[in-house]
């Protein structure tokens, strides 16, 4: 339709030819992406929906079983546990991460000696491979002789067994995730640098307090980036995998307390080769992510300010 | 720290506003230093554990610095696993996927930035939409595709997709190419240069900073990747460092010294790379235009 409309706007045959030419040229340039999109996004997307209605152990052909996978998953205690774990992780990790990133960005934004070096060092944990991160924190969380409990012992506190305790394991993973907050801080710092100085000067003349200036100028000005890190944080947290895999040896323990949805999907797909069921699980997770990001976008209309003038 | 503490005394004679500013600077500096330190502590812990001897590692409370530096952990880390074989696999994955990502993303980005064609905005919005798509949905069929191609157990499923360009990288490159003046291409077009010729001879040399950003980001991503190798590689001779370290940990869970030595030599190349190319990571933020 759009092609016909565009042609209708062009009166001469020569420009019509040009329209086709440029369309062909444009598609030729983006062809690598088109191939990738069709074969590695669109097809797998549809195929996983199809597989989710089948029983498929990858040795024999997929067999259509209708909604059976979806009925099974509601009664699957490990899936229910993994969803609860994932929700807990998302609802704690994302808000904590966003607030921490904004707070840190405010600190590193201040003029002070050694600012660039400190910003760099704060970013450095993102360079560490997640497998190394997992093993390193496993070592720091060691109940006896670990760094955390040693420091707590100095303060006269008997520390928990962290990753060994079902009540503390998820909190531990939230802490590990915060170690890599530097990427978001970097984005916020770039945004803070762009806030017009006149706004603060005007507010200062009006006698606005530090808190007022933050709440009424800084926060609205950086709100698009806050939304961005919230959305990417949500999508990331829903799919948290590597650190949980490392600290639990791929099991999601202790007592399934770090069994996140993606870890359970991995186990079902690549350990049990139950591809149909795993596909159904991945679709449920996908719909959850879709709902949450959709809701976040909707709510963002109330607090994100796009007009910076 | 000493220099900053001395600061208020220099400003004592000036106006009270300046005095308050200086106090604020000192406070910010102290808070920031403390926070920065806490980010660095885990790395310090990794480093000192990697040179602690067998008995010192298990002392309770732990020693805050190694009382005797033992390099044996490093020889263990390098010999207990085929380290250099894993390193080679990791580098093959990282280098080839980076070349693929940067070149194909540039090509695609040019198609979106400098060629006007019907439906361009529409297609570009689809591309942006794919960034929100969680990888977990496409993971299983993608695995099955590569299995049917007979590529599992090789690095191909990890490298080949990079040659289709990444949505985020294409977005980044498009933002950058849009800042190039149209006159450059126009002049070449009048001289009879083909569109691909313009891309290769004029645009590609000019967008080197953007190519570097994409190359480095993909290099880092591939070097660190765990889930990809975990799914596709099943023969230990194909393992990357991520998988090798995880296997090493599974088999020698209590050997913290060698484990930390292994984690350290896995991380150090990335640190060196990062410290020499820092500005490209900051530029990535600038290109993306999500500064707000």
Coordinates of C-alpha atoms in Angstrom, one line a residue:
Chain A
X1 CA 0.0 0.0 0.0
X2 CA 2.6 2.5 1.1
X3 CA 4.6 1.8 -2.1
X4 CA 1.5 2.6 -4.3
X5 CA 0.9 5.8 -2.3
X6 CA 4.4 6.9 -2.6
X7 CA 4.3 6.3 -6.4
X8 CA 1.1 8.2 -6.7
X9 CA 2.8 11.3 -5.3
X10 CA 5.5 11.1 -8.0
X11 CA 4.2 12.4 -11.3
X12 CA 6.9 11.3 -13.8
X13 CA 7.9 7.9 -14.9
X14 CA 11.5 8.7 -14.3
X15 CA 11.0 9.4 -10.5
X16 CA 8.9 6.2 -10.3
X17 CA 11.9 4.3 -11.6
X18 CA 14.1 6.1 -9.1
X19 CA 11.7 5.1 -6.3
X20 CA 12.1 1.5 -7.2
X21 CA 15.8 1.9 -7.6
X22 CA 16.3 3.4 -4.2
X23 CA 14.1 0.8 -2.6
X24 CA 16.1 -1.9 -4.2
X25 CA 19.3 -0.2 -3.1
X26 CA 18.2 0.3 0.5
X27 CA 17.1 -3.3 0.8
X28 CA 20.4 -4.4 -0.7
X29 CA 22.3 -2.5 2.0
X30 CA 20.2 -3.8 4.9
X31 CA 20.0 -7.3 3.5
X32 CA 22.4 -8.8 6.1
X33 CA 20.0 -7.7 8.8
X34 CA 17.0 -8.9 6.8
X35 CA 18.5 -12.4 6.5
X36 CA 19.3 -12.4 10.2
X37 CA 15.9 -11.1 11.2
X38 CA 14.0 -13.7 9.1
X39 CA 16.2 -16.7 10.1
X40 CA 17.2 -15.8 13.7
X41 CA 14.3 -13.8 15.0
X42 CA 11.1 -14.2 13.1
X43 CA 11.4 -17.9 12.3
X44 CA 12.6 -18.9 15.8
X45 CA 9.9 -16.7 17.3
X46 CA 7.1 -18.5 15.4
X47 CA 8.8 -21.9 15.8
X48 CA 9.0 -21.6 19.6
X49 CA 5.3 -20.8 19.7
X50 CA 4.6 -23.9 17.6
X51 CA 7.0 -26.1 19.6
X52 CA 5.2 -25.0 22.8
X53 CA 2.1 -26.9 21.6
X54 CA 4.1 -30.1 21.0
X55 CA 5.9 -32.8 22.8
X56 CA 9.4 -32.7 21.4
X57 CA 12.4 -34.5 22.8
X58 CA 14.6 -33.6 19.7
X59 CA 15.2 -37.3 18.9
X60 CA 11.8 -37.8 17.3
X61 CA 9.6 -35.3 15.4
X62 CA 7.6 -32.8 17.4
X63 CA 4.1 -34.2 18.2
X64 CA 1.1 -31.8 18.5
X65 CA -0.4 -32.0 22.0
X66 CA -2.4 -28.8 22.1
X67 CA -2.4 -26.9 25.4
X68 CA -1.0 -29.8 27.5
X69 CA 2.3 -28.1 28.1
X70 CA 0.6 -25.0 29.4
X71 CA -1.6 -27.0 31.6
X72 CA 1.3 -28.9 33.0
X73 CA 3.4 -25.9 33.9
X74 CA 0.8 -24.5 36.3
X75 CA 1.1 -27.6 38.3
X76 CA 4.9 -27.9 38.0
X77 CA 6.2 -26.9 41.5
X78 CA 9.7 -26.1 40.2
X79 CA 8.3 -23.8 37.5
X80 CA 6.1 -22.0 40.1
X81 CA 9.1 -21.7 42.4
X82 CA 11.3 -20.3 39.5
X83 CA 8.6 -17.8 38.6
X84 CA 8.4 -16.6 42.3
X85 CA 12.2 -16.4 42.4
X86 CA 12.3 -14.4 39.2
X87 CA 9.6 -12.0 40.4
X88 CA 11.3 -11.5 43.6
X89 CA 14.6 -10.8 41.8
X90 CA 13.1 -8.4 39.3
X91 CA 11.1 -6.5 41.9
X92 CA 14.1 -6.1 44.2
X93 CA 16.9 -5.9 41.8
X94 CA 15.5 -3.4 39.3
X95 CA 14.3 -0.6 41.7
X96 CA 17.4 -1.0 43.9
X97 CA 19.6 -0.8 40.8
X98 CA 17.8 2.3 39.4
X99 CA 17.9 4.2 42.7
X100 CA 21.5 3.2 43.3
X101 CA 22.5 4.3 39.8
X102 CA 20.9 7.7 40.2
X103 CA 22.4 8.2 43.6
X104 CA 25.9 7.2 42.4
X105 CA 25.5 9.4 39.3
X106 CA 24.7 12.4 41.5
X107 CA 27.9 11.7 43.6
X108 CA 30.2 11.2 40.6
X109 CA 28.7 14.2 38.8
X110 CA 30.0 16.6 41.5
X111 CA 33.2 18.5 40.7
X112 CA 36.1 17.0 42.7
X113 CA 39.6 15.9 42.2
X114 CA 40.2 12.5 40.6
X115 CA 36.7 12.4 39.2
X116 CA 37.6 10.8 35.9
X117 CA 39.7 8.1 37.6
X118 CA 36.9 7.3 40.0
X119 CA 34.3 7.1 37.2
X120 CA 36.6 4.7 35.4
X121 CA 37.1 2.5 38.5
X122 CA 33.4 2.4 39.1
X123 CA 32.9 1.1 35.6
X124 CA 35.6 -1.6 35.9
X125 CA 33.4 -4.4 37.3
X126 CA 31.6 -4.5 34.0
X127 CA 34.8 -5.6 32.4
X128 CA 35.0 -8.8 34.6
X129 CA 33.6 -11.8 32.8
X130 CA 30.3 -13.0 34.6
X131 CA 31.8 -16.4 35.2
X132 CA 34.8 -14.9 37.0
X133 CA 32.3 -12.5 38.9
X134 CA 30.3 -15.5 40.1
X135 CA 33.3 -17.4 41.3
X136 CA 34.8 -14.4 43.0
X137 CA 31.6 -13.5 44.9
X138 CA 31.2 -17.2 45.8
X139 CA 34.5 -16.8 47.5
X140 CA 33.7 -13.5 49.2
X141 CA 30.3 -14.9 50.4
X142 CA 32.0 -17.9 52.0
X143 CA 30.3 -18.2 55.4
X144 CA 33.6 -18.9 57.3
X145 CA 36.6 -16.9 56.3
X146 CA 34.8 -15.0 53.6
X147 CA 35.3 -11.3 53.2
X148 CA 31.7 -10.3 54.1
X149 CA 31.4 -12.3 57.2
X150 CA 34.8 -11.2 58.4
X151 CA 33.9 -7.6 58.1
X152 CA 30.6 -8.3 59.8
X153 CA 32.4 -10.1 62.6
X154 CA 34.5 -7.0 63.2
X155 CA 31.2 -5.2 63.9
X156 CA 30.2 -8.0 66.2
X157 CA 27.6 -9.4 63.8
X158 CA 27.3 -13.1 63.0
X159 CA 26.8 -13.1 59.3
X160 CA 24.5 -15.4 57.4
X161 CA 25.7 -18.2 55.2
X162 CA 24.7 -16.1 52.2
X163 CA 24.6 -18.3 49.1
X164 CA 24.3 -21.4 51.3
X165 CA 21.0 -20.1 52.9
X166 CA 17.8 -20.2 50.9
X167 CA 16.6 -17.0 52.6
X168 CA 19.8 -15.1 51.7
X169 CA 20.8 -16.6 48.3
X170 CA 18.6 -14.2 46.3
X171 CA 19.7 -11.2 48.3
X172 CA 23.3 -12.2 47.6
X173 CA 22.5 -12.3 43.8
X174 CA 20.9 -8.9 44.0
X175 CA 24.1 -7.6 45.6
X176 CA 26.3 -9.2 42.9
X177 CA 24.1 -7.5 40.2
X178 CA 24.7 -4.1 41.9
X179 CA 28.4 -4.5 41.4
X180 CA 27.8 -3.9 37.7
X181 CA 25.7 -0.8 38.2
X182 CA 28.5 1.3 36.6
X183 CA 27.2 1.0 33.0
X184 CA 23.9 2.7 34.0
X185 CA 25.8 5.3 36.0
X186 CA 27.8 6.2 32.9
X187 CA 24.6 6.7 30.9
X188 CA 23.1 8.9 33.7
X189 CA 26.3 11.0 33.9
X190 CA 26.1 11.7 30.2
X191 CA 22.6 12.8 30.7
X192 CA 23.4 14.9 33.8
X193 CA 26.1 16.8 31.8
X194 CA 23.4 17.9 29.4
X195 CA 21.1 19.5 31.9
X196 CA 21.1 23.3 31.2
X197 CA 22.9 25.2 33.9
X198 CA 20.5 28.1 33.7
X199 CA 17.8 26.0 35.3
X200 CA 19.8 25.6 38.4
X201 CA 20.9 29.2 38.5
X202 CA 17.3 30.3 38.2
X203 CA 16.2 27.9 40.9
X204 CA 19.0 29.1 43.2
X205 CA 17.8 32.7 42.9
X206 CA 14.3 31.5 43.8
X207 CA 15.9 29.9 46.9
X208 CA 15.2 26.3 46.0
X209 CA 16.8 23.7 48.3
X210 CA 19.2 21.0 47.2
X211 CA 16.4 18.5 47.4
X212 CA 14.0 20.7 45.4
X213 CA 16.5 21.2 42.7
X214 CA 17.1 17.5 42.4
X215 CA 13.4 16.6 42.5
X216 CA 12.1 19.3 40.2
X217 CA 14.9 19.9 37.8
X218 CA 17.5 17.1 37.7
X219 CA 15.1 14.1 37.9
X220 CA 12.7 15.3 35.2
X221 CA 15.6 16.2 33.0
X222 CA 17.2 12.7 33.2
X223 CA 13.9 10.8 33.3
X224 CA 14.2 9.5 29.7
X225 CA 17.5 7.8 30.7
X226 CA 15.9 6.6 33.9
X227 CA 13.2 5.0 31.9
X228 CA 15.8 3.4 29.5
X229 CA 17.7 1.8 32.4
X230 CA 14.5 0.6 34.0
X231 CA 13.4 -1.1 30.8
X232 CA 16.7 -2.7 30.0
X233 CA 17.1 -3.6 33.7
X234 CA 13.7 -5.3 33.6
X235 CA 14.4 -7.3 30.5
X236 CA 17.9 -8.3 31.9
X237 CA 16.6 -9.2 35.3
X238 CA 13.8 -11.4 33.9
X239 CA 16.5 -13.4 32.1
X240 CA 19.1 -13.5 34.8
X241 CA 21.2 -16.6 34.2
X242 CA 25.0 -16.7 34.3
X243 CA 25.7 -15.6 37.9
X244 CA 22.8 -17.8 39.3
X245 CA 24.2 -20.7 37.2
X246 CA 27.7 -20.3 38.5
X247 CA 27.0 -19.8 42.2
X248 CA 24.6 -22.9 42.3
X249 CA 26.7 -25.1 40.0
X250 CA 23.8 -25.0 37.4
X251 CA 21.3 -26.4 39.9
X252 CA 19.6 -23.3 41.2
X253 CA 20.1 -24.3 44.8
X254 CA 20.1 -24.2 47.8
X255 CA 16.5 -25.6 47.9
X256 CA 15.8 -24.1 44.4
X257 CA 16.1 -20.6 45.9
X258 CA 18.2 -19.4 43.0
X259 CA 16.3 -21.4 40.3
X260 CA 15.3 -18.5 38.0
X261 CA 12.9 -19.0 35.1
X262 CA 15.7 -18.9 32.5
X263 CA 17.7 -21.4 34.5
X264 CA 14.8 -23.8 34.7
X265 CA 14.1 -23.3 30.9
X266 CA 17.8 -24.1 30.3
X267 CA 17.6 -27.3 32.4
X268 CA 14.4 -28.4 30.7
X269 CA 15.7 -27.7 27.2
X270 CA 19.4 -28.6 27.3
X271 CA 19.5 -31.1 30.2
X272 CA 16.2 -33.0 29.8
X273 CA 15.9 -32.2 26.1
X274 CA 12.2 -31.5 26.7
X275 CA 12.1 -28.8 24.0
X276 CA 8.3 -28.5 23.7
X277 CA 7.8 -28.0 27.4
X278 CA 10.8 -25.6 27.6
X279 CA 9.3 -23.6 24.6
X280 CA 6.0 -23.2 26.5
X281 CA 7.9 -22.0 29.5
X282 CA 9.8 -19.5 27.5
X283 CA 6.6 -18.2 26.0
X284 CA 5.1 -17.7 29.5
X285 CA 8.3 -15.8 30.5
X286 CA 8.1 -13.8 27.3
X287 CA 4.5 -12.8 28.0
X288 CA 5.5 -11.8 31.6
X289 CA 8.3 -9.6 30.3
X290 CA 6.0 -8.1 27.7
X291 CA 3.4 -7.2 30.3
X292 CA 6.0 -5.7 32.6
X293 CA 7.7 -3.6 30.0
X294 CA 4.3 -2.5 28.6
X295 CA 3.2 -1.5 32.0
X296 CA 6.4 0.4 32.7
X297 CA 6.1 2.3 29.4
X298 CA 2.5 3.1 30.2
X299 CA 3.2 4.4 33.7
X300 CA 6.2 6.3 32.3
X301 CA 3.9 8.7 30.6
X302 CA 3.2 10.2 34.0
X303 CA 6.8 10.8 35.0
X304 CA 9.0 10.9 31.9
X305 CA 9.7 14.4 30.5
X306 CA 10.7 14.4 26.9
X307 CA 10.6 18.2 26.2
X308 CA 13.8 19.7 27.5
X309 CA 13.3 23.2 26.4
Chain B
X1 CA 42.9 12.4 49.7
X2 CA 45.4 14.6 51.5
X3 CA 45.3 17.3 48.9
X4 CA 41.6 17.5 49.1
X5 CA 41.5 17.7 52.8
X6 CA 43.8 20.7 52.6
X7 CA 41.4 22.4 50.3
X8 CA 39.2 24.3 52.8
X9 CA 42.2 26.1 54.4
X10 CA 43.0 27.6 51.0
X11 CA 39.6 29.1 50.7
X12 CA 39.2 30.2 54.3
X13 CA 39.7 33.9 53.5
X14 CA 37.2 34.0 50.6
X15 CA 33.4 34.5 50.7
X16 CA 31.3 32.1 52.8
X17 CA 29.6 30.8 49.6
X18 CA 33.0 29.6 48.4
X19 CA 33.7 28.1 51.7
X20 CA 30.5 26.1 51.6
X21 CA 31.3 25.0 48.0
X22 CA 34.7 23.8 49.1
X23 CA 33.2 21.9 52.0
X24 CA 30.8 20.3 49.5
X25 CA 33.7 19.3 47.3
X26 CA 35.5 17.6 50.1
X27 CA 32.4 15.8 51.2
X28 CA 31.6 14.7 47.6
X29 CA 35.2 13.6 47.3
X30 CA 35.2 11.5 50.5
X31 CA 31.9 9.9 49.7
X32 CA 32.9 9.1 46.1
X33 CA 36.3 7.7 47.2
X34 CA 34.6 5.4 49.7
X35 CA 32.1 4.2 47.1
X36 CA 34.8 3.7 44.5
X37 CA 36.9 1.8 47.0
X38 CA 34.0 -0.6 47.7
X39 CA 33.7 -1.3 43.9
X40 CA 37.4 -2.1 43.8
X41 CA 37.5 -4.3 46.9
X42 CA 36.3 -7.5 45.2
X43 CA 39.0 -7.2 42.6
X44 CA 41.6 -6.7 45.3
X45 CA 40.3 -9.8 47.0
X46 CA 40.6 -11.8 43.8
X47 CA 44.1 -10.6 43.2
X48 CA 45.4 -11.3 46.7
X49 CA 43.7 -14.7 46.9
X50 CA 45.4 -15.6 43.6
X51 CA 48.8 -15.4 45.2
X52 CA 48.0 -16.9 48.6
X53 CA 49.5 -20.3 49.5
X54 CA 47.4 -23.3 50.2
X55 CA 47.3 -22.8 54.0
X56 CA 47.0 -19.1 54.0
X57 CA 43.9 -19.2 51.8
X58 CA 41.9 -21.0 54.5
X59 CA 43.0 -18.9 57.5
X60 CA 40.1 -17.6 59.6
X61 CA 39.9 -14.6 59.8
X62 CA 41.5 -14.2 56.3
X63 CA 44.7 -12.2 55.9
X64 CA 44.1 -8.8 54.4
X65 CA 47.2 -9.0 52.2
X66 CA 49.2 -12.1 51.2
X67 CA 51.9 -12.8 53.9
X68 CA 53.8 -14.9 51.4
X69 CA 53.4 -14.4 47.7
X70 CA 53.0 -17.8 46.0
X71 CA 53.0 -17.9 42.2
X72 CA 52.2 -21.6 42.1
X73 CA 48.5 -20.9 41.7
X74 CA 49.2 -19.4 38.3
X75 CA 51.2 -22.3 37.0
X76 CA 48.3 -24.5 38.3
X77 CA 45.7 -22.4 36.5
X78 CA 47.7 -22.6 33.3
X79 CA 48.4 -26.3 33.4
X80 CA 45.4 -27.9 35.1
X81 CA 43.2 -26.8 32.2
X82 CA 44.4 -26.4 28.5
X83 CA 44.4 -22.6 29.1
X84 CA 46.0 -21.5 25.8
X85 CA 43.7 -23.7 23.8
X86 CA 40.7 -22.1 25.5
X87 CA 42.2 -18.7 25.0
X88 CA 42.6 -19.4 21.3
X89 CA 39.0 -20.4 21.0
X90 CA 37.9 -17.4 22.9
X91 CA 39.9 -15.1 20.7
X92 CA 38.6 -16.7 17.5
X93 CA 35.0 -16.2 18.7
X94 CA 35.7 -12.6 19.9
X95 CA 37.7 -11.4 16.9
X96 CA 35.6 -12.9 14.1
X97 CA 32.3 -11.9 15.7
X98 CA 33.6 -8.4 16.2
X99 CA 34.7 -8.1 12.6
X100 CA 31.3 -9.4 11.5
X101 CA 29.3 -7.1 13.7
X102 CA 31.2 -3.9 12.9
X103 CA 31.2 -4.4 9.1
X104 CA 27.7 -5.7 8.6
X105 CA 26.2 -3.2 11.1
X106 CA 28.0 -0.4 9.2
X107 CA 26.6 -1.6 5.9
X108 CA 23.0 -1.9 7.2
X109 CA 23.3 1.4 9.1
X110 CA 24.3 3.1 5.8
X111 CA 21.1 1.7 4.2
X112 CA 19.1 3.2 7.0
X113 CA 20.9 6.5 7.3
X114 CA 21.8 7.7 3.8
X115 CA 19.5 6.0 1.3
X116 CA 16.0 7.2 1.1
X117 CA 13.6 4.3 0.3
X118 CA 10.0 3.7 0.8
X119 CA 9.2 2.0 4.1
X120 CA 12.5 2.8 5.7
X121 CA 11.2 4.2 8.9
X122 CA 8.8 1.3 9.2
X123 CA 11.5 -1.3 8.9
X124 CA 13.8 0.7 11.2
X125 CA 11.1 0.6 13.9
X126 CA 10.9 -3.2 13.6
X127 CA 14.7 -3.3 14.1
X128 CA 14.3 -1.2 17.2
X129 CA 11.5 -3.4 18.4
X130 CA 13.8 -6.5 18.2
X131 CA 16.0 -4.9 20.9
X132 CA 13.2 -5.4 23.3
X133 CA 12.7 -9.1 22.4
X134 CA 14.1 -11.4 25.1
X135 CA 16.6 -13.9 23.8
X136 CA 15.1 -16.7 25.8
X137 CA 12.1 -17.0 23.4
X138 CA 14.2 -17.6 20.3
X139 CA 16.9 -19.6 22.1
X140 CA 15.5 -23.1 21.5
X141 CA 14.6 -22.9 17.8
X142 CA 17.9 -21.1 17.1
X143 CA 19.7 -24.0 18.8
X144 CA 17.7 -26.5 16.6
X145 CA 18.6 -24.6 13.4
X146 CA 22.3 -24.8 14.2
X147 CA 22.0 -28.4 15.2
X148 CA 20.3 -29.2 11.9
X149 CA 23.1 -27.4 10.1
X150 CA 25.6 -29.6 12.0
X151 CA 27.2 -26.6 13.5
X152 CA 26.9 -27.5 17.2
X153 CA 30.2 -28.4 18.7
X154 CA 31.8 -25.6 16.6
X155 CA 32.2 -21.9 17.1
X156 CA 30.1 -21.2 14.0
X157 CA 26.7 -20.7 15.8
X158 CA 28.5 -18.0 17.9
X159 CA 30.3 -16.3 15.1
X160 CA 28.0 -16.4 12.1
X161 CA 25.0 -14.5 13.6
X162 CA 27.3 -11.5 14.1
X163 CA 27.6 -11.2 10.4
X164 CA 23.9 -10.2 10.2
X165 CA 24.6 -7.1 12.3
X166 CA 23.2 -6.4 15.8
X167 CA 20.2 -4.2 16.2
X168 CA 21.8 -2.1 18.9
X169 CA 25.0 -1.7 16.9
X170 CA 23.0 -0.8 13.8
X171 CA 21.2 1.9 15.8
X172 CA 24.5 3.2 17.1
X173 CA 26.1 3.4 13.6
X174 CA 23.0 5.0 12.0
X175 CA 23.1 7.8 14.6
X176 CA 26.8 8.3 13.8
X177 CA 26.5 8.1 10.0
X178 CA 23.6 10.6 10.0
X179 CA 26.0 13.2 11.3
X180 CA 28.1 12.8 8.1
X181 CA 27.3 15.6 5.6
X182 CA 25.3 14.5 2.5
X183 CA 27.5 16.7 0.2
X184 CA 30.4 14.2 0.4
X185 CA 28.3 11.3 -1.0
X186 CA 26.5 13.7 -3.4
X187 CA 29.8 14.8 -5.0
X188 CA 30.9 11.2 -5.5
X189 CA 27.5 10.2 -6.9
X190 CA 27.9 13.0 -9.6
X191 CA 31.3 11.6 -10.4
X192 CA 29.6 8.3 -11.1
X193 CA 30.6 6.4 -8.0
X194 CA 28.3 3.5 -7.2
X195 CA 26.4 3.6 -3.9
X196 CA 28.5 0.7 -2.5
X197 CA 31.7 2.5 -3.7
X198 CA 30.5 5.6 -1.7
X199 CA 30.0 3.4 1.4
X200 CA 33.4 1.7 1.1
X201 CA 35.6 4.6 -0.1
X202 CA 34.0 7.6 1.7
X203 CA 31.8 6.5 4.6
X204 CA 33.8 3.6 5.9
X205 CA 37.0 5.5 6.4
X206 CA 35.1 8.3 8.1
X207 CA 33.2 6.2 10.6
X208 CA 36.2 4.5 12.1
X209 CA 35.4 5.7 15.6
X210 CA 31.9 4.1 15.4
X211 CA 33.5 0.9 13.9
X212 CA 35.9 0.9 16.9
X213 CA 33.0 1.3 19.4
X214 CA 31.1 -1.6 17.9
X215 CA 34.2 -3.8 17.5
X216 CA 35.2 -3.3 21.1
X217 CA 31.8 -3.8 22.6
X218 CA 31.2 -7.0 20.7
X219 CA 34.7 -8.2 21.5
X220 CA 34.1 -7.7 25.2
X221 CA 30.7 -9.3 24.9
X222 CA 32.0 -12.4 23.1
X223 CA 35.0 -12.8 25.3
X224 CA 32.8 -12.9 28.4
X225 CA 29.9 -14.8 26.9
X226 CA 28.9 -17.9 28.9
X227 CA 25.4 -18.9 27.8
X228 CA 26.3 -19.2 24.1
X229 CA 29.3 -21.5 24.5
X230 CA 27.4 -23.4 27.2
X231 CA 24.6 -24.3 24.7
X232 CA 26.6 -24.8 21.6
X233 CA 30.0 -26.3 22.6
X234 CA 30.1 -29.8 24.0
X235 CA 33.6 -31.0 23.3
X236 CA 36.2 -29.7 25.8
X237 CA 38.6 -29.0 22.9
X238 CA 36.2 -26.3 21.7
X239 CA 35.7 -24.6 25.1
X240 CA 36.1 -20.9 25.6
X241 CA 37.6 -19.5 28.7
X242 CA 34.2 -18.9 30.3
X243 CA 33.3 -22.6 29.9
X244 CA 36.8 -23.7 30.9
X245 CA 36.7 -21.6 34.1
X246 CA 33.2 -22.9 35.0
X247 CA 34.4 -26.5 34.5
X248 CA 37.5 -25.9 36.5
X249 CA 35.4 -24.5 39.3
X250 CA 33.1 -27.5 39.2
X251 CA 35.9 -29.9 39.4
X252 CA 38.1 -28.0 41.9
X253 CA 35.5 -26.0 43.9
X254 CA 37.7 -25.7 47.0
X255 CA 41.0 -24.7 45.3
X256 CA 40.4 -21.0 45.8
X257 CA 43.9 -19.9 45.0
X258 CA 44.2 -21.5 41.6
X259 CA 40.5 -20.5 40.9
X260 CA 41.3 -16.9 41.6
X261 CA 44.5 -17.1 39.6
X262 CA 42.4 -18.5 36.7
X263 CA 39.8 -15.7 37.1
X264 CA 42.5 -13.1 37.1
X265 CA 44.2 -14.2 33.9
X266 CA 40.8 -14.4 32.3
X267 CA 40.1 -10.8 33.3
X268 CA 43.5 -9.1 32.8
X269 CA 43.5 -9.0 29.0
X270 CA 40.1 -7.3 29.1
X271 CA 41.4 -4.7 31.6
X272 CA 44.4 -3.9 29.4
X273 CA 42.1 -3.6 26.4
X274 CA 39.7 -1.4 28.3
X275 CA 42.3 1.0 29.7
X276 CA 43.7 1.6 26.3
X277 CA 40.4 2.1 24.6
X278 CA 38.2 3.7 27.3
X279 CA 37.2 6.6 25.2
X280 CA 35.4 4.3 22.8
X281 CA 33.1 3.1 25.6
X282 CA 32.2 6.6 26.5
X283 CA 31.7 7.5 22.8
X284 CA 29.3 4.6 22.5
X285 CA 27.1 6.4 25.0
X286 CA 27.4 9.7 23.0
X287 CA 26.6 8.0 19.7
X288 CA 23.5 6.3 21.1
X289 CA 22.1 9.7 21.9
X290 CA 20.2 8.3 24.9
X291 CA 21.8 11.1 27.0
X292 CA 18.2 12.4 27.3

